[in-house]
PDB file of C-alpha atoms in Angstrom:
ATOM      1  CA  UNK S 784     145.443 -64.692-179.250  1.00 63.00           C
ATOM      2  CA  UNK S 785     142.900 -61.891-179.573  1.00 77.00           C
ATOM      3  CA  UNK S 786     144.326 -59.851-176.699  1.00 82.00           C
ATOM      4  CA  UNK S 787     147.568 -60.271-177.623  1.00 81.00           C
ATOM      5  CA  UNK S 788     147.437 -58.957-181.036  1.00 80.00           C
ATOM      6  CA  UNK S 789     145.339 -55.694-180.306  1.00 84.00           C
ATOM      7  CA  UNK S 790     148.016 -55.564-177.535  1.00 82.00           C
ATOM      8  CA  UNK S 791     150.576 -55.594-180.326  1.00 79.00           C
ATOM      9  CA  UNK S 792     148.717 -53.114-182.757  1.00 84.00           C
ATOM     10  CA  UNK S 793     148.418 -50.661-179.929  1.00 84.00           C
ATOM     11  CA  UNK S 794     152.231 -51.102-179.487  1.00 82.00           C
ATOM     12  CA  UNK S 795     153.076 -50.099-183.195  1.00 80.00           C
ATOM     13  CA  UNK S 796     150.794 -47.502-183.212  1.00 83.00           C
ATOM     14  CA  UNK S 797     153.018 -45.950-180.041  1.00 79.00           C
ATOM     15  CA  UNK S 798     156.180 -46.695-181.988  1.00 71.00           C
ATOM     16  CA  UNK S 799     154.528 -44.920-184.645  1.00 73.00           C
ATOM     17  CA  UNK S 800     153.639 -41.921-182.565  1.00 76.00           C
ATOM     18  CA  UNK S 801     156.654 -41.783-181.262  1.00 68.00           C
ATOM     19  CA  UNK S 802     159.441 -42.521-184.129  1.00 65.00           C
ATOM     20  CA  UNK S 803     157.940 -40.441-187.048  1.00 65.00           C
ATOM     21  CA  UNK S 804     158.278 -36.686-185.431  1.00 65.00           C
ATOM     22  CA  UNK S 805     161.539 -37.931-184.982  1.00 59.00           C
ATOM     23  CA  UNK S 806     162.044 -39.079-188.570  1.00 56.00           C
ATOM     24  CA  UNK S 807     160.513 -36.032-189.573  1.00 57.00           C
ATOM     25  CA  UNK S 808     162.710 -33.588-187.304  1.00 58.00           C
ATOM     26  CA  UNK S 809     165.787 -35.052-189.439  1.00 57.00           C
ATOM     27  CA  UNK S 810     164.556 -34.700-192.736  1.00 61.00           C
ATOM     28  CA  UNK S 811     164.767 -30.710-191.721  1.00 73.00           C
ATOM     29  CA  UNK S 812     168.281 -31.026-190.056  1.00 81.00           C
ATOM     30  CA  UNK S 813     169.964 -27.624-191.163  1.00 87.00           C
ATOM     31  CA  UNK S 814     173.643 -28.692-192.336  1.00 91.00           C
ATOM     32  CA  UNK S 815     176.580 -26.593-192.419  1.00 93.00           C
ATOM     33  CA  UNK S 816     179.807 -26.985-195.116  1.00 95.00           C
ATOM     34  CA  UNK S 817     183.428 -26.693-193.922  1.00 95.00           C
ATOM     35  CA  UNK S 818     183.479 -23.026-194.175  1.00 96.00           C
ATOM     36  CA  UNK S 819     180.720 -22.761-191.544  1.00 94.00           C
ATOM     37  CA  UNK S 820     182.727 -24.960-188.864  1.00 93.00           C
ATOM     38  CA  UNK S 821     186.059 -23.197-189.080  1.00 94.00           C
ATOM     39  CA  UNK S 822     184.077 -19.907-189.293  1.00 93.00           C
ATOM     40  CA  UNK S 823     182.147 -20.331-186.750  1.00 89.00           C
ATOM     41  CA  UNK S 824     184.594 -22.504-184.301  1.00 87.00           C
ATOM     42  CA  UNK S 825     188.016 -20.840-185.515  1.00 90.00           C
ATOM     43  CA  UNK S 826     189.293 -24.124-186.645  1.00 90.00           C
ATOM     44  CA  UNK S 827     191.825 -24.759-189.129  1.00 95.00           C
ATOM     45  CA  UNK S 828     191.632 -26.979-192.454  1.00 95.00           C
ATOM     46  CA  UNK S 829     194.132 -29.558-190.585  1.00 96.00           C
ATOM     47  CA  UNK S 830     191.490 -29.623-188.051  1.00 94.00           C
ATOM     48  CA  UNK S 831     188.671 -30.007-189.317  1.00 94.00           C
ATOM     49  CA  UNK S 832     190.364 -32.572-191.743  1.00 95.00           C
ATOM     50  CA  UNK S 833     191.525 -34.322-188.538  1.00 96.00           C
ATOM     51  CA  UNK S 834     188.430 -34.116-187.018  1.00 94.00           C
ATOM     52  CA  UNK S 835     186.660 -35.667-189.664  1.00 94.00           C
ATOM     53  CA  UNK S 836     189.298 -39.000-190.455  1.00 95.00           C
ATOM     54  CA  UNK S 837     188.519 -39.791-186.483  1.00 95.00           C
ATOM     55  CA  UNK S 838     185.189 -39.470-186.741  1.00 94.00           C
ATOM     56  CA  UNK S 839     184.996 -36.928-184.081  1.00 93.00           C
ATOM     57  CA  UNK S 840     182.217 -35.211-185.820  1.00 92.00           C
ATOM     58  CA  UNK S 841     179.520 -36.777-188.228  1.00 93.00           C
ATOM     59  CA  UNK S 842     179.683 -35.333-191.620  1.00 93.00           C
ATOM     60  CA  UNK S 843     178.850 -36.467-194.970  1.00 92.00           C
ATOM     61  CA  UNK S 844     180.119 -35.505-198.359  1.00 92.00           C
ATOM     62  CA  UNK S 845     178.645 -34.756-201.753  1.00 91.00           C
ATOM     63  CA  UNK S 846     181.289 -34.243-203.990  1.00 91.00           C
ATOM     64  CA  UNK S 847     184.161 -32.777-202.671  1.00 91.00           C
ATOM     65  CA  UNK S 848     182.071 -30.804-199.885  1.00 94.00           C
ATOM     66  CA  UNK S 849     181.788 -32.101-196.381  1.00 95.00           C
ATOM     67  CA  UNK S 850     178.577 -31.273-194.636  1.00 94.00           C
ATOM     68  CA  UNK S 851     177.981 -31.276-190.756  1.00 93.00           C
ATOM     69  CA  UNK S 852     174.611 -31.616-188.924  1.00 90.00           C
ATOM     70  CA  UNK S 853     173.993 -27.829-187.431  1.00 89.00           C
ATOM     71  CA  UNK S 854     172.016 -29.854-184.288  1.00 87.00           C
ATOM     72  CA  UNK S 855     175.274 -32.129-183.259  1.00 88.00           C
ATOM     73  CA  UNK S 856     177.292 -28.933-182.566  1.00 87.00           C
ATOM     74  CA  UNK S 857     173.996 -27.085-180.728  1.00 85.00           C
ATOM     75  CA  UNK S 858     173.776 -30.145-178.361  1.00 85.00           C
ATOM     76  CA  UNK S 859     177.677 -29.844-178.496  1.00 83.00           C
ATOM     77  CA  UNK S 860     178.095 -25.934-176.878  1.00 81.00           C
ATOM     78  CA  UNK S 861     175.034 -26.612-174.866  1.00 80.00           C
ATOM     79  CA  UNK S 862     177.458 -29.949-173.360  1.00 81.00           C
ATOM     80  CA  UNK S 863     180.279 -27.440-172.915  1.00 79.00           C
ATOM     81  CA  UNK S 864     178.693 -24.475-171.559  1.00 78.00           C
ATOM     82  CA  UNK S 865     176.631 -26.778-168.967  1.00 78.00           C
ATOM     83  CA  UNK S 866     179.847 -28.582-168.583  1.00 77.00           C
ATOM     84  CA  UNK S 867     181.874 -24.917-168.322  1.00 70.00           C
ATOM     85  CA  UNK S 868     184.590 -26.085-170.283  1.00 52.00           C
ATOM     86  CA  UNK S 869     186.011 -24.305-173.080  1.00 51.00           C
ATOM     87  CA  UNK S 870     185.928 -25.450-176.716  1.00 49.00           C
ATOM     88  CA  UNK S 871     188.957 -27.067-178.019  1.00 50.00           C
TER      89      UNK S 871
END
């Protein structure tokens, strides 16, 4: 029972290792409000709006502000651009 417990603990503490930069990489996420996106992508209101009711994007709100993680639409032109496709 021994061997399988230190096995265990040694597991956790790679979990540990492993999940908390993670963790800690998202409490610094960098988030952008609407008038970011449609700046920055040339998107409309009805868009965006659209966008966000089919989940297309993540967002969250806080009041009446929607907020978008800057790091989803990184990954996202870094898809297209290695995909050569143009943005929608």
């Amino acid at each position: 029972m021994g061997k399988k417990l230190d096995k265990l603990q040694k597991e956790i503490e790679e979990l540990k290792r492993i999940v908390f930069p993670l963790a800690n990489n998202k409490l610094h996420e960098v988030w952008l409000d609407s008038a970011d996106i449609k700046q920055q992508f040339n998107i409309s209101d009805s868009k965006l709006y659209r966008m966000r009711k089919k989940n297309a994007i993540p967002c969250t709100s806080i009041g009446n502000r929607y907020y978008y993680p800057k790091s989803y639409f990184n990954l996202l032109l870094l898809e297209k651009i290695k995909n050569k496709e143009s943005l929608e």
